[in-house]
Coordinates of C-alpha atoms (C1' of nucleotides) in Angstrom, one line a residue:
Chain A
M1 CA 156.2 58.4 49.1
A2 CA 155.3 58.6 45.5
N3 CA 157.8 61.4 45.6
Y4 CA 159.2 60.6 42.2
C5 CA 156.2 62.3 40.6
K6 CA 158.0 65.6 40.3
F7 CA 160.7 63.7 38.5
E8 CA 158.1 62.2 36.2
K9 CA 156.5 65.5 35.5
A10 CA 159.8 66.9 34.5
L11 CA 160.4 63.9 32.2
E12 CA 157.1 64.3 30.5
I13 CA 158.3 67.5 29.0
F14 CA 161.4 66.1 27.5
T15 CA 160.4 62.6 26.5
G16 CA 158.8 61.1 23.6
K17 CA 160.3 60.6 20.2
W18 CA 160.0 64.3 19.0
K19 CA 160.0 66.7 22.0
P20 CA 163.7 66.7 22.4
V21 CA 164.3 67.6 18.8
I22 CA 161.7 70.2 18.7
L23 CA 162.9 71.9 21.8
L24 CA 166.5 71.9 20.7
R25 CA 165.6 73.4 17.3
L26 CA 163.6 76.1 19.0
F27 CA 166.3 76.9 21.5
A28 CA 168.9 77.0 18.7
N29 CA 166.9 78.9 16.1
G30 CA 164.7 81.1 18.1
T31 CA 161.3 81.8 16.5
M32 CA 160.3 79.3 13.8
R33 CA 157.2 78.8 11.7
F34 CA 155.4 75.5 11.5
G35 CA 156.7 74.7 8.1
E36 CA 160.3 75.6 9.1
L37 CA 160.2 73.2 11.9
Q38 CA 158.8 70.6 9.6
K39 CA 161.7 71.1 7.2
A40 CA 164.2 71.1 10.0
I41 CA 162.9 67.8 11.3
P42 CA 162.6 65.8 8.1
D43 CA 160.9 62.7 9.4
I44 CA 158.3 64.2 11.6
T45 CA 154.7 64.1 10.4
Q46 CA 152.3 67.1 10.6
K47 CA 150.2 65.3 13.1
M48 CA 153.1 64.6 15.4
L49 CA 154.5 68.1 15.1
T50 CA 151.2 69.8 15.9
Q51 CA 150.5 67.3 18.7
Q52 CA 153.9 67.8 20.4
L53 CA 153.8 71.5 19.9
R54 CA 150.4 71.7 21.5
E55 CA 151.6 69.8 24.6
L56 CA 154.6 72.1 24.9
V57 CA 152.3 75.1 24.6
H58 CA 150.1 73.7 27.3
N59 CA 153.1 73.4 29.5
D60 CA 154.1 77.0 28.9
I61 CA 157.4 76.0 27.3
V62 CA 156.5 77.1 23.8
H63 CA 154.7 80.2 22.7
R64 CA 152.3 80.0 19.7
E65 CA 151.7 83.2 17.7
V66 CA 149.1 83.1 15.0
Y67 CA 149.0 85.7 12.3
P68 CA 145.6 86.1 10.8
E69 CA 146.8 86.1 7.2
V70 CA 146.2 83.9 4.2
P71 CA 147.9 81.6 3.7
P72 CA 148.1 81.1 7.5
K73 CA 151.3 81.9 9.4
V74 CA 152.0 80.5 12.9
E75 CA 155.2 81.1 14.7
Y76 CA 156.6 79.1 17.6
S77 CA 159.2 80.1 20.1
I78 CA 160.4 79.3 23.6
T79 CA 158.6 81.3 26.2
E80 CA 160.4 83.3 28.9
Y81 CA 159.4 80.6 31.4
G82 CA 160.6 77.9 29.0
K83 CA 164.1 79.5 28.8
G84 CA 164.5 78.7 32.4
M85 CA 164.9 75.1 31.6
A86 CA 167.9 75.6 29.4
N87 CA 170.2 74.6 32.2
V88 CA 168.3 71.4 32.7
L89 CA 168.7 70.6 29.0
Q90 CA 172.3 71.4 29.3
V91 CA 172.9 69.2 32.3
L92 CA 171.1 66.3 30.5
N93 CA 173.0 66.9 27.3
D94 CA 176.4 67.0 29.1
W95 CA 175.6 63.9 31.1
G96 CA 174.4 62.1 27.9
E97 CA 177.6 63.0 26.2
S98 CA 179.9 61.7 29.0
H99 CA 177.7 58.6 29.3
M100 CA 178.1 57.8 25.7
A101 CA 181.9 58.0 26.2
H102 CA 181.6 55.8 29.2
M103 CA 179.7 53.2 27.3
D104 CA 182.3 53.2 24.6
D105 CA 184.9 52.6 27.3
L106 CA 183.0 49.7 28.7
Y107 CA 181.9 48.0 25.5
G108 CA 184.2 49.4 22.9
E109 CA 183.0 51.4 19.9
G110 CA 182.6 48.2 18.0
R111 CA 179.5 46.3 19.0
K112 CA 177.4 49.0 20.5
E113 CA 174.0 47.6 21.4
E114 CA 173.5 50.0 24.2
G115 CA 169.8 50.2 24.8
A116 CA 169.3 46.7 26.1
P117 CA 170.9 43.3 25.8
A118 CA 168.3 41.5 23.8
Q119 CA 168.3 38.2 25.7
R120 CA 171.7 38.1 27.4
P121 CA 174.3 36.2 25.4
S122 CA 173.7 33.0 27.4
Chain B
M1 CA 173.1 68.0 13.2
A2 CA 171.5 65.0 14.8
N3 CA 173.1 66.5 17.9
Y4 CA 170.3 65.7 20.2
C5 CA 171.4 62.1 20.3
K6 CA 173.4 62.7 23.5
F7 CA 170.3 64.1 24.9
E8 CA 168.3 61.1 23.9
K9 CA 170.9 58.7 25.3
A10 CA 170.6 60.5 28.6
L11 CA 166.9 60.2 28.5
E12 CA 167.0 56.5 27.8
I13 CA 168.3 56.0 31.2
F14 CA 165.6 57.9 33.1
T15 CA 162.6 57.2 31.0
G16 CA 160.0 54.5 30.9
K17 CA 157.4 53.8 33.5
W18 CA 159.6 52.2 36.1
K19 CA 163.2 53.4 35.8
P20 CA 162.7 56.6 37.7
V21 CA 161.1 54.8 40.6
I22 CA 163.7 52.1 40.7
L23 CA 166.6 54.6 40.6
L24 CA 165.1 56.7 43.3
R25 CA 164.6 53.7 45.5
L26 CA 168.1 52.5 45.1
F27 CA 169.5 56.0 45.6
A28 CA 167.5 56.4 48.8
N29 CA 167.9 52.9 50.3
G30 CA 171.3 51.9 49.1
T31 CA 171.6 48.1 48.5
M32 CA 168.4 46.3 48.0
R33 CA 167.4 42.8 47.2
F34 CA 165.1 41.9 44.3
G35 CA 162.2 41.2 46.6
E36 CA 162.7 44.3 48.6
L37 CA 162.5 46.4 45.4
Q38 CA 159.4 44.5 44.5
K39 CA 157.8 45.2 47.8
A40 CA 158.9 48.9 47.7
I41 CA 157.3 49.3 44.3
P42 CA 154.0 47.6 44.7
D43 CA 152.6 47.7 41.2
I44 CA 155.7 46.6 39.3
T45 CA 155.7 43.1 37.9
Q46 CA 158.6 40.7 38.1
K47 CA 159.1 40.9 34.4
M48 CA 159.3 44.6 34.4
L49 CA 161.5 44.8 37.4
T50 CA 164.1 42.4 36.0
Q51 CA 163.9 43.9 32.6
Q52 CA 164.5 47.5 33.8
L53 CA 167.2 46.3 36.2
R54 CA 169.0 44.5 33.4
E55 CA 169.0 47.7 31.3
L56 CA 170.3 49.7 34.2
V57 CA 173.0 47.1 34.8
H58 CA 173.9 47.2 31.1
N59 CA 174.3 51.0 31.4
D60 CA 176.6 50.6 34.4
I61 CA 174.2 52.5 36.6
V62 CA 173.3 49.6 38.8
H63 CA 175.4 46.8 40.2
R64 CA 174.0 43.3 40.4
E65 CA 175.5 41.0 43.1
V66 CA 174.5 37.3 43.1
Y67 CA 175.0 35.2 46.2
P68 CA 175.1 31.5 45.4
E69 CA 172.8 30.5 48.1
V70 CA 169.5 28.7 48.4
P71 CA 167.0 30.3 48.2
P72 CA 168.7 32.7 45.8
K73 CA 169.8 36.1 46.9
V74 CA 170.6 39.0 44.5
E75 CA 171.4 42.5 45.6
Y76 CA 171.2 45.6 43.6
S77 CA 172.9 48.9 44.2
I78 CA 174.0 52.1 42.5
T79 CA 177.5 51.8 41.0
E80 CA 180.2 54.3 41.7
Y81 CA 179.7 55.5 38.2
G82 CA 176.0 55.7 38.7
K83 CA 176.4 57.9 41.7
G84 CA 177.8 60.5 39.4
M85 CA 174.4 61.1 38.0
A86 CA 172.8 62.0 41.3
N87 CA 173.1 65.7 40.4
V88 CA 171.3 65.1 37.1
L89 CA 168.5 63.5 39.0
Q90 CA 168.5 66.4 41.5
V91 CA 168.3 69.0 38.7
L92 CA 165.4 67.1 37.1
N93 CA 163.6 66.7 40.3
D94 CA 163.9 70.3 41.3
W95 CA 162.8 71.5 37.9
G96 CA 159.9 69.1 38.0
E97 CA 158.9 70.4 41.4
S98 CA 159.0 74.1 40.3
H99 CA 157.2 73.2 37.1
M100 CA 154.3 71.6 38.9
A101 CA 154.0 74.8 40.9
H102 CA 154.1 76.8 37.7
M103 CA 151.3 74.7 36.2
D104 CA 149.2 75.2 39.3
D105 CA 149.7 79.0 38.9
L106 CA 148.6 78.8 35.3
Y107 CA 145.7 76.5 35.5
G108 CA 144.8 76.5 39.2
E109 CA 144.9 73.4 41.3
G110 CA 141.3 72.6 40.4
R111 CA 141.2 71.0 37.0
K112 CA 144.6 69.6 36.5
E113 CA 144.7 67.8 33.2
E114 CA 148.3 68.7 32.7
G115 CA 149.7 66.1 30.3
A116 CA 147.8 67.2 27.2
P117 CA 144.5 68.9 26.4
A118 CA 142.5 66.0 25.1
Q119 CA 140.9 67.6 22.2
R120 CA 140.8 71.3 23.0
P121 CA 137.4 72.3 24.5
S122 CA 136.0 73.5 21.1
Chain C
dA1 C1' 157.4 13.7 49.4
dA2 C1' 155.2 17.9 49.4
dA3 C1' 155.3 22.8 50.2
dC4 C1' 158.1 27.0 50.6
dA5 C1' 161.0 30.7 49.4
dT6 C1' 163.7 33.6 45.9
dA7 C1' 164.8 35.3 41.5
dG8 C1' 163.8 34.8 37.7
dG9 C1' 162.0 33.0 32.3
dC10 C1' 158.6 32.5 28.5
dA11 C1' 154.5 33.0 25.6
dC12 C1' 150.9 35.7 24.9
dT13 C1' 147.6 39.8 25.4
dT14 C1' 146.6 44.6 26.2
dT15 C1' 147.4 49.5 26.0
dA16 C1' 149.7 53.5 24.6
dA17 C1' 152.5 55.9 21.3
dA18 C1' 153.5 56.9 16.7
dG19 C1' 152.6 56.7 11.8
dT20 C1' 149.6 57.1 7.3
dA21 C1' 146.6 59.0 4.2
dA22 C1' 143.2 61.8 2.9
dC23 C1' 140.4 65.9 4.1
dT24 C1' 139.6 71.2 5.5
dA25 C1' 139.7 76.4 5.4
dT26 C1' 141.0 80.8 3.3
dT27 C1' 142.2 83.9 -0.2
dC28 C1' 145.2 85.4 -3.9
dG29 C1' 146.6 84.9 -8.7
dC30 C1' 145.3 83.3 -12.9
Chain D
dG1 C1' 135.9 78.6 -10.5
dC2 C1' 140.6 76.2 -10.3
dG3 C1' 145.1 75.5 -8.3
dA4 C1' 148.6 76.8 -5.0
dA5 C1' 150.1 77.8 -0.1
dT6 C1' 150.0 77.1 5.0
dA7 C1' 148.7 75.0 9.0
dG8 C1' 146.3 72.2 10.4
dT9 C1' 142.2 67.9 11.5
dT10 C1' 140.3 63.3 11.5
dA11 C1' 139.8 58.3 11.1
dC12 C1' 142.4 54.4 10.8
dT13 C1' 146.6 51.3 11.1
dT14 C1' 151.1 49.9 12.8
dT15 C1' 154.6 49.4 16.3
dA16 C1' 156.6 49.5 20.7
dA17 C1' 156.0 49.3 25.7
dA18 C1' 153.9 47.3 29.4
dG19 C1' 151.1 43.7 31.6
dT20 C1' 149.4 38.7 32.7
dG21 C1' 149.7 34.1 33.9
dC22 C1' 152.0 30.3 34.5
dC23 C1' 156.7 27.7 34.5
dT24 C1' 161.6 26.7 36.5
dA25 C1' 165.6 25.7 39.7
dT26 C1' 167.1 24.2 44.3
dG27 C1' 168.0 23.3 48.9
dT28 C1' 165.3 23.6 53.6
dT29 C1' 161.5 22.8 56.4
dT30 C1' 157.5 20.0 57.8

DNA sequence: AAACATAGGCACTTTAAAGTAACTATTCGC
DNA sequence: GCGAATAGTTACTTTAAAGTGCCTATGTTT
């Protein structure tokens, strides 16, 4: 009972509006500075970027390296432990891709209101 | 670019406060009536249960079978297509489990404020 | 004829997540 | 002794997700 908590712990890492993007960027590009991440993710705000990075650091997914220079330089990268979840990301990504195809099969590529049927067409 | 959308589509299915629980219940128990689900998930409200089920039905993960009786009877179950995501759930669950262990290693089982460090202890 | 049981619907409120805008620290170059 | 960079912080506002309470339909039972 209450066994879905592992599940939910896992989801905490990936979910939210920005964590997926941040993770994928870091996995793809390797080490990135704060400003690079910000440029790579145009719509994210400073607050959101730092906040999400902090959470990822806390979860030991992302490493934060501060260089005591001026102007400041902080580099982010996926930790060795974090790299272990690459396959999880891959599985999710693959399933997401095939699911999008499935939705297109079901509803056609035309009217794709996939998230939720607002009220049910009555 | 914007390639993480598959990823996010996948996450839409699992995320939210109730979808994981509902899915795990249905996977574990097979076919369940609305009321059974409600009893199995004590804190969910009717509104939330119907809402989340509707979204799962829309995504072809859950099948909804209405029996035209009185009092009404509606049964929910995982669709054949939905069963195809069992391995995704398993991967997430397993990773979540090992991640919880990893967090315990890092921070000890004592003070487990895992989600986010509220303000950083200054 | 009133109450019950099941599977909802609807309007409104609360809470949590995200967004905005303005501020800070440091030091180099001018 | 002022502005430019970089990587933030802080207080406040907006938006989205979830929760609350009460309403509905319809045969069956009492």
